Amino acid sequence: MFDFLISKDMGIDLGTANTLIYIKDSGIVLNEPSVIALDRKRGVTLAVGDDAKAMIGKAPQNIEVIRPLQDGVISDFDRTADMLRAFVEKAVSANRVKNFRVVVGVPSGVTEVEKRAVEEVVRQMGASEVYILEEPMAAAIGAGLDVDSSTACMVADIGGGTTDIAIIALGGIVASSSIRYAGDKFNDAIIQYVKKRHSLLIGEKTAERLKIEIGTASLDIDDNGDEIIEAVAASGRDLLSGLPKTLEITNRDMMIALQESLDIIVDGVKATIEKAPPEVAADIANEGMILSGGGGRIKNLDKLISSRTGMKVDIAENAFEAVATGTGMSLNDIEKLKVYASTINRR
């Protein structure tokens, strides 16, 4: 068991792209990339989070930079445990408490085996109780939706590895879909488009920057009816000359690159509604839905979903932090939490 200084119960959004830690009564105290860098020769951890991410694409052969979670699940158990331990050490420094509780947000499509893997990592921290909360439920709580109401609400949490869509009523998930297609796939699509369209090979970090800065689901129109075009510089290797090259990439490029990916998200929203009973679907038609997660902030994605479904679509104010906030807020009422989540309390 790891030897930590734990002050409070905590909520953890153990995400493919980022890990966020919420400490009860303190809020979010850590938000860093889910990346770990290892020295292969010595077998030691060199860096985690932001420091490790800065090494991606630049590390020498003796340094391995990995993301131990893929598509929303743990792909490397030992490295995930090492990474989470380092994150908790960063996040917490107070008096020891032997019995503390942890709520972990996981994609709605994970198997029981995958839930046990998450539990085992967290239990190594010394947790007396581990609650596994599905990410759309956590996102809904974190976004301030009334998940206990008889009037259904709907949320789509677009993270790094998965898009989790759920309709929630009376404290439970009525219908859900989990698509292993989200922010990482968006980055891949951008890399492939820039490679094909501009003969420029860019890295993952550049693709992510383009997505954040000018990624869009549709182009805005100015007062004269013309498309508003924005551009940013992107550097990589010219596939024709093999030399470094910098080009301007536009928001039109991004719209085209992301089109297929966003169509899959829209289809997932439609499929989830089709699973819902008629009365629940009627609530969603009246109430609309909320987008959360980093991918939920893609420009005009809310408008695209609205135009394709006819629903009102809003973006959570705390979109990126909604799952982590929801896991932490759920600790305020343990009895309700036991209804929302699966409980793992083995000794």
Short mmCIF file of C-alpha atoms in Angstrom, two decimals:
data_model
loop_
_atom_site.label_atom_id
_atom_site.label_comp_id
_atom_site.label_asym_id
_atom_site.label_seq_id
_atom_site.Cartn_x
_atom_site.Cartn_y
_atom_site.Cartn_z
CA MET A 1 0.00 0.00 0.00
CA PHE A 2 1.30 3.44 -0.83
CA ASP A 3 2.11 5.77 2.04
CA PHE A 4 0.26 9.03 1.44
CA LEU A 5 -0.72 12.08 3.42
CA ILE A 6 -4.44 12.24 2.84
CA SER A 7 -6.59 15.03 4.23
CA LYS A 8 -9.99 14.59 2.63
CA ASP A 9 -12.20 12.27 0.67
CA MET A 10 -11.55 12.79 -3.02
CA GLY A 11 -13.06 12.53 -6.47
CA ILE A 12 -10.91 11.51 -9.42
CA ASP A 13 -11.54 11.95 -13.12
CA LEU A 14 -9.04 9.38 -14.37
CA GLY A 15 -9.17 10.41 -18.00
CA THR A 16 -7.40 9.22 -21.13
CA ALA A 17 -6.14 12.74 -21.83
CA ASN A 18 -6.13 14.39 -18.40
CA THR A 19 -6.45 13.40 -14.76
CA LEU A 20 -8.27 15.76 -12.40
CA ILE A 21 -8.44 15.41 -8.62
CA TYR A 22 -11.16 17.01 -6.51
CA ILE A 23 -10.66 17.23 -2.75
CA LYS A 24 -13.81 17.57 -0.69
CA ASP A 25 -14.26 21.15 0.59
CA SER A 26 -11.28 22.32 -1.50
CA GLY A 27 -12.44 21.79 -5.09
CA ILE A 28 -10.19 20.76 -7.98
CA VAL A 29 -6.59 20.73 -6.81
CA LEU A 30 -4.92 19.02 -9.77
CA ASN A 31 -5.49 19.00 -13.53
CA GLU A 32 -2.65 17.47 -15.56
CA PRO A 33 -2.19 15.29 -18.65
CA SER A 34 -2.39 11.53 -18.10
CA VAL A 35 1.18 10.99 -19.23
CA ILE A 36 4.19 9.38 -17.56
CA ALA A 37 7.86 9.36 -18.64
CA LEU A 38 10.14 6.46 -17.67
CA ASP A 39 13.87 5.87 -17.84
CA ARG A 40 14.09 2.41 -19.43
CA LYS A 41 17.66 1.76 -18.30
CA ARG A 42 17.11 2.56 -14.64
CA GLY A 43 13.43 1.62 -14.49
CA VAL A 44 12.43 4.81 -12.71
CA THR A 45 9.76 7.44 -13.27
CA LEU A 46 11.23 10.68 -14.57
CA ALA A 47 8.13 12.84 -14.86
CA VAL A 48 4.34 12.82 -14.89
CA GLY A 49 1.67 15.18 -16.15
CA ASP A 50 2.72 18.45 -17.78
CA ASP A 51 6.43 17.68 -17.48
CA ALA A 52 6.01 14.28 -19.13
CA LYS A 53 3.77 15.62 -21.88
CA ALA A 54 6.45 18.16 -22.80
CA MET A 55 8.69 15.18 -23.68
CA ILE A 56 6.29 13.68 -26.24
CA GLY A 57 7.97 13.42 -29.63
CA LYS A 58 11.29 14.68 -28.25
CA ALA A 59 12.55 12.00 -25.87
CA PRO A 60 15.76 10.02 -26.60
CA GLN A 61 15.59 6.24 -26.94
CA ASN A 62 16.24 5.52 -23.27
CA ILE A 63 13.18 7.55 -22.20
CA GLU A 64 9.72 6.11 -22.79
CA VAL A 65 6.82 8.54 -22.70
CA ILE A 66 3.47 6.77 -22.47
CA ARG A 67 -0.20 7.41 -21.86
CA PRO A 68 -1.21 4.46 -19.66
CA LEU A 69 -4.91 4.87 -20.38
CA GLN A 70 -6.28 4.24 -23.86
CA ASP A 71 -9.85 4.75 -25.04
CA GLY A 72 -11.01 5.42 -21.51
CA VAL A 73 -9.58 2.29 -19.88
CA ILE A 74 -6.34 1.25 -18.20
CA SER A 75 -3.95 -0.28 -20.74
CA ASP A 76 -0.90 -0.34 -18.45
CA PHE A 77 -1.83 -1.08 -14.85
CA ASP A 78 1.58 -0.52 -13.23
CA ARG A 79 2.22 2.78 -14.99
CA THR A 80 -1.28 4.02 -14.17
CA ALA A 81 -0.65 3.25 -10.50
CA ASP A 82 2.69 5.06 -10.59
CA MET A 83 1.16 8.07 -12.33
CA LEU A 84 -1.80 8.32 -9.97
CA ARG A 85 0.46 8.00 -6.95
CA ALA A 86 2.55 10.93 -8.19
CA PHE A 87 -0.55 13.00 -8.87
CA VAL A 88 -1.96 12.40 -5.40
CA GLU A 89 1.38 13.32 -3.84
CA LYS A 90 1.26 16.58 -5.82
CA ALA A 91 -2.35 17.28 -4.86
CA VAL A 92 -2.37 16.47 -1.16
CA SER A 93 -0.22 17.56 1.78
CA ALA A 94 -1.96 17.44 5.15
CA ASN A 95 -2.51 15.21 8.17
CA ARG A 96 -2.94 11.49 7.68
CA VAL A 97 -6.43 9.99 7.66
CA LYS A 98 -6.57 6.20 7.56
CA ASN A 99 -10.07 5.74 6.24
CA PHE A 100 -10.94 7.95 3.29
CA ARG A 101 -13.36 7.53 0.42
CA VAL A 102 -12.69 7.90 -3.29
CA VAL A 103 -15.12 8.39 -6.17
CA VAL A 104 -13.73 7.64 -9.62
CA GLY A 105 -15.39 8.65 -12.87
CA VAL A 106 -15.23 5.98 -15.60
CA PRO A 107 -16.79 5.71 -19.09
CA SER A 108 -20.29 4.24 -19.11
CA GLY A 109 -19.25 1.37 -21.38
CA VAL A 110 -16.48 -0.11 -19.21
CA THR A 111 -16.74 -3.76 -18.21
CA GLU A 112 -16.74 -5.11 -14.66
CA VAL A 113 -13.16 -6.28 -15.21
CA GLU A 114 -12.12 -2.76 -16.21
CA LYS A 115 -13.91 -1.33 -13.16
CA ARG A 116 -11.97 -3.74 -10.95
CA ALA A 117 -8.72 -2.59 -12.54
CA VAL A 118 -9.57 1.02 -11.70
CA GLU A 119 -10.56 -0.01 -8.18
CA GLU A 120 -7.29 -1.85 -7.64
CA VAL A 121 -5.23 1.18 -8.64
CA VAL A 122 -7.18 3.44 -6.28
CA ARG A 123 -7.22 0.90 -3.46
CA GLN A 124 -3.44 0.86 -3.46
CA MET A 125 -3.67 4.43 -2.20
CA GLY A 126 -5.27 3.10 0.98
CA ALA A 127 -8.91 3.98 0.29
CA SER A 128 -11.42 2.31 2.59
CA GLU A 129 -14.28 2.80 0.13
CA VAL A 130 -14.16 3.12 -3.66
CA TYR A 131 -17.18 4.28 -5.62
CA ILE A 132 -17.24 3.91 -9.40
CA LEU A 133 -19.39 6.63 -10.96
CA GLU A 134 -20.16 6.59 -14.65
CA GLU A 135 -18.81 9.72 -16.32
CA PRO A 136 -22.08 11.05 -17.78
CA MET A 137 -23.68 10.84 -14.31
CA ALA A 138 -20.68 12.61 -12.79
CA ALA A 139 -20.75 15.24 -15.56
CA ALA A 140 -24.46 15.86 -15.01
CA ILE A 141 -23.94 16.34 -11.27
CA GLY A 142 -20.92 18.57 -11.89
CA ALA A 143 -22.84 20.66 -14.43
CA GLY A 144 -25.61 21.29 -11.92
CA LEU A 145 -28.35 19.16 -13.47
CA ASP A 146 -31.02 17.71 -11.20
CA VAL A 147 -30.31 14.02 -11.66
CA ASP A 148 -32.88 13.02 -9.01
CA SER A 149 -35.81 14.70 -10.77
CA SER A 150 -38.53 12.73 -12.53
CA THR A 151 -37.94 15.07 -15.48
CA ALA A 152 -35.16 13.50 -17.52
CA CYS A 153 -31.95 15.33 -18.43
CA MET A 154 -29.35 14.48 -21.05
CA VAL A 155 -25.60 14.95 -21.14
CA ALA A 156 -22.83 14.15 -23.62
CA ASP A 157 -19.35 14.08 -22.10
CA ILE A 158 -16.71 14.22 -24.85
CA GLY A 159 -13.38 13.39 -23.28
CA GLY A 160 -10.04 12.27 -24.66
CA GLY A 161 -10.74 8.56 -25.16
CA THR A 162 -14.52 8.22 -25.07
CA THR A 163 -17.72 10.11 -25.69
CA ASP A 164 -20.27 9.15 -23.06
CA ILE A 165 -23.88 10.07 -23.70
CA ALA A 166 -26.65 9.44 -21.19
CA ILE A 167 -30.23 10.27 -20.36
CA ILE A 168 -30.74 10.44 -16.60
CA ALA A 169 -33.85 10.48 -14.42
CA LEU A 170 -34.68 9.61 -10.81
CA GLY A 171 -31.02 9.16 -9.89
CA GLY A 172 -30.25 6.59 -12.58
CA ILE A 173 -29.19 6.28 -16.20
CA VAL A 174 -32.21 5.47 -18.37
CA ALA A 175 -30.35 5.16 -21.67
CA SER A 176 -26.70 5.55 -22.58
CA SER A 177 -24.08 5.13 -25.29
CA SER A 178 -20.31 5.02 -24.93
CA ILE A 179 -18.32 5.68 -28.09
CA ARG A 180 -14.58 5.12 -28.07
CA TYR A 181 -14.28 8.08 -30.37
CA ALA A 182 -13.40 11.46 -28.88
CA GLY A 183 -10.56 13.97 -28.50
CA ASP A 184 -7.73 11.57 -29.39
CA LYS A 185 -9.51 10.53 -32.57
CA PHE A 186 -10.05 14.21 -33.38
CA ASN A 187 -6.29 14.72 -33.13
CA ASP A 188 -5.63 11.71 -35.36
CA ALA A 189 -8.09 13.03 -37.95
CA ILE A 190 -6.34 16.41 -37.98
CA ILE A 191 -2.92 14.77 -38.43
CA GLN A 192 -4.18 12.67 -41.33
CA TYR A 193 -5.95 15.59 -43.01
CA VAL A 194 -2.94 17.92 -42.81
CA LYS A 195 -0.74 15.10 -44.12
CA LYS A 196 -3.02 14.40 -47.08
CA ARG A 197 -4.07 17.97 -47.90
CA HIS A 198 -0.83 19.85 -47.23
CA SER A 199 1.84 17.09 -47.38
CA LEU A 200 2.91 18.16 -43.91
CA LEU A 201 3.51 15.69 -41.11
CA ILE A 202 2.61 17.26 -37.76
CA GLY A 203 2.82 15.82 -34.26
CA GLU A 204 0.12 15.05 -31.71
CA LYS A 205 0.74 18.22 -29.70
CA THR A 206 0.46 20.41 -32.79
CA ALA A 207 -2.79 18.69 -33.78
CA GLU A 208 -4.19 19.26 -30.30
CA ARG A 209 -3.22 22.93 -30.41
CA LEU A 210 -4.94 23.37 -33.77
CA LYS A 211 -8.06 21.65 -32.42
CA ILE A 212 -8.20 23.93 -29.39
CA GLU A 213 -7.37 27.17 -31.20
CA ILE A 214 -9.37 26.88 -34.43
CA GLY A 215 -11.24 23.56 -34.30
CA THR A 216 -14.83 24.08 -35.42
CA ALA A 217 -17.91 22.14 -36.45
CA SER A 218 -19.03 24.87 -38.84
CA LEU A 219 -17.86 28.27 -40.04
CA ASP A 220 -19.34 31.51 -38.74
CA ILE A 221 -20.78 34.00 -41.22
CA ASP A 222 -20.16 37.77 -41.08
CA ASP A 223 -22.70 40.54 -41.73
CA ASN A 224 -22.01 40.40 -45.47
CA GLY A 225 -22.77 36.68 -45.64
CA ASP A 226 -19.13 35.70 -46.03
CA GLU A 227 -17.42 32.90 -44.11
CA ILE A 228 -15.14 34.06 -41.31
CA ILE A 229 -11.77 32.43 -41.91
CA GLU A 230 -9.14 32.16 -39.17
CA ALA A 231 -5.67 30.73 -39.52
CA VAL A 232 -2.78 29.70 -37.28
CA ALA A 233 0.73 28.51 -38.08
CA ALA A 234 1.57 24.83 -37.83
CA SER A 235 5.08 23.40 -38.12
CA GLY A 236 6.14 19.90 -39.07
CA ARG A 237 8.09 17.93 -41.65
CA ASP A 238 7.47 18.47 -45.34
CA LEU A 239 6.79 15.03 -46.81
CA LEU A 240 8.18 16.05 -50.20
CA SER A 241 11.48 17.61 -49.16
CA GLY A 242 11.88 15.96 -45.75
CA LEU A 243 12.74 19.35 -44.28
CA PRO A 244 11.04 21.39 -41.53
CA LYS A 245 8.20 23.55 -42.80
CA THR A 246 5.60 25.95 -41.39
CA LEU A 247 2.18 26.43 -42.98
CA GLU A 248 -0.99 28.32 -42.15
CA ILE A 249 -3.87 26.00 -41.28
CA THR A 250 -7.38 27.46 -41.36
CA ASN A 251 -10.58 26.81 -39.47
CA ARG A 252 -12.00 25.57 -42.79
CA ASP A 253 -9.29 22.89 -42.76
CA MET A 254 -10.33 21.98 -39.23
CA MET A 255 -14.02 21.79 -40.13
CA ILE A 256 -13.26 19.38 -42.97
CA ALA A 257 -10.82 17.34 -40.87
CA LEU A 258 -13.29 16.95 -37.99
CA GLN A 259 -16.45 16.38 -40.04
CA GLU A 260 -16.46 12.58 -39.94
CA SER A 261 -15.59 12.48 -36.23
CA LEU A 262 -18.33 14.93 -35.29
CA ASP A 263 -20.86 13.07 -37.43
CA ILE A 264 -20.15 9.99 -35.28
CA ILE A 265 -20.86 12.03 -32.13
CA VAL A 266 -24.14 13.30 -33.57
CA ASP A 267 -25.15 9.76 -34.54
CA GLY A 268 -24.39 8.67 -30.95
CA VAL A 269 -26.68 11.36 -29.58
CA LYS A 270 -29.47 10.23 -31.90
CA ALA A 271 -28.94 6.56 -31.03
CA THR A 272 -29.19 7.31 -27.31
CA ILE A 273 -32.47 9.16 -27.73
CA GLU A 274 -33.84 6.25 -29.77
CA LYS A 275 -33.17 3.93 -26.79
CA ALA A 276 -35.24 6.08 -24.42
CA PRO A 277 -38.91 5.46 -23.55
CA PRO A 278 -41.35 7.93 -25.20
CA GLU A 279 -42.02 9.92 -22.01
CA VAL A 280 -38.31 10.34 -21.41
CA ALA A 281 -37.72 11.39 -25.02
CA ALA A 282 -40.46 13.98 -24.58
CA ASP A 283 -38.60 15.45 -21.58
CA ILE A 284 -35.41 15.71 -23.62
CA ALA A 285 -37.28 17.39 -26.46
CA ASN A 286 -38.41 20.05 -23.97
CA GLU A 287 -35.28 20.34 -21.83
CA GLY A 288 -32.51 19.80 -24.39
CA MET A 289 -29.06 18.51 -23.52
CA ILE A 290 -25.71 19.59 -22.05
CA LEU A 291 -22.25 19.13 -23.56
CA SER A 292 -19.26 18.59 -21.27
CA GLY A 293 -15.65 17.50 -21.56
CA GLY A 294 -12.91 19.14 -23.57
CA GLY A 295 -14.45 17.98 -26.85
CA GLY A 296 -17.73 19.58 -25.87
CA ARG A 297 -16.04 22.95 -26.33
CA ILE A 298 -15.33 22.44 -30.05
CA LYS A 299 -16.65 25.63 -31.60
CA ASN A 300 -20.21 25.39 -32.97
CA LEU A 301 -20.58 21.72 -32.03
CA ASP A 302 -23.63 22.71 -29.99
CA LYS A 303 -25.13 24.35 -33.09
CA LEU A 304 -24.37 21.30 -35.23
CA ILE A 305 -26.09 18.90 -32.83
CA SER A 306 -29.03 21.27 -32.46
CA SER A 307 -29.47 21.58 -36.22
CA ARG A 308 -29.33 17.79 -36.68
CA THR A 309 -31.64 16.87 -33.78
CA GLY A 310 -33.89 19.90 -33.29
CA MET A 311 -32.96 20.00 -29.58
CA LYS A 312 -31.66 22.88 -27.52
CA VAL A 313 -27.99 22.22 -26.78
CA ASP A 314 -25.97 24.07 -24.14
CA ILE A 315 -22.32 23.81 -23.12
CA ALA A 316 -21.61 23.36 -19.41
CA GLU A 317 -19.86 26.39 -17.93
CA ASN A 318 -17.28 24.09 -16.37
CA ALA A 319 -17.23 21.68 -19.33
CA PHE A 320 -13.66 20.49 -18.91
CA GLU A 321 -13.97 20.00 -15.14
CA ALA A 322 -17.56 18.75 -14.93
CA VAL A 323 -16.75 15.05 -14.36
CA ALA A 324 -14.16 15.77 -11.66
CA THR A 325 -16.47 18.28 -9.98
CA GLY A 326 -19.33 15.77 -10.11
CA THR A 327 -17.27 13.01 -8.50
CA GLY A 328 -16.32 15.41 -5.69
CA MET A 329 -19.82 16.85 -5.21
CA SER A 330 -21.29 13.35 -4.97
CA LEU A 331 -19.34 12.86 -1.73
CA ASN A 332 -21.62 15.41 -0.06
CA ASP A 333 -24.39 12.80 0.18
CA ILE A 334 -23.04 9.27 0.57
CA GLU A 335 -26.51 7.69 0.62
CA LYS A 336 -27.36 9.23 -2.75
CA LEU A 337 -23.90 8.34 -4.02
CA LYS A 338 -24.59 4.69 -3.24
CA VAL A 339 -27.62 4.93 -5.54
CA TYR A 340 -25.71 6.68 -8.33
CA ALA A 341 -22.59 4.51 -8.25
CA SER A 342 -21.38 0.96 -7.96
CA THR A 343 -19.70 0.49 -4.58
CA ILE A 344 -16.52 -1.48 -4.08
CA ASN A 345 -15.72 -1.89 -0.41
CA ARG A 346 -13.56 -4.97 -0.08
CA ARG A 347 -11.17 -5.43 2.83
#
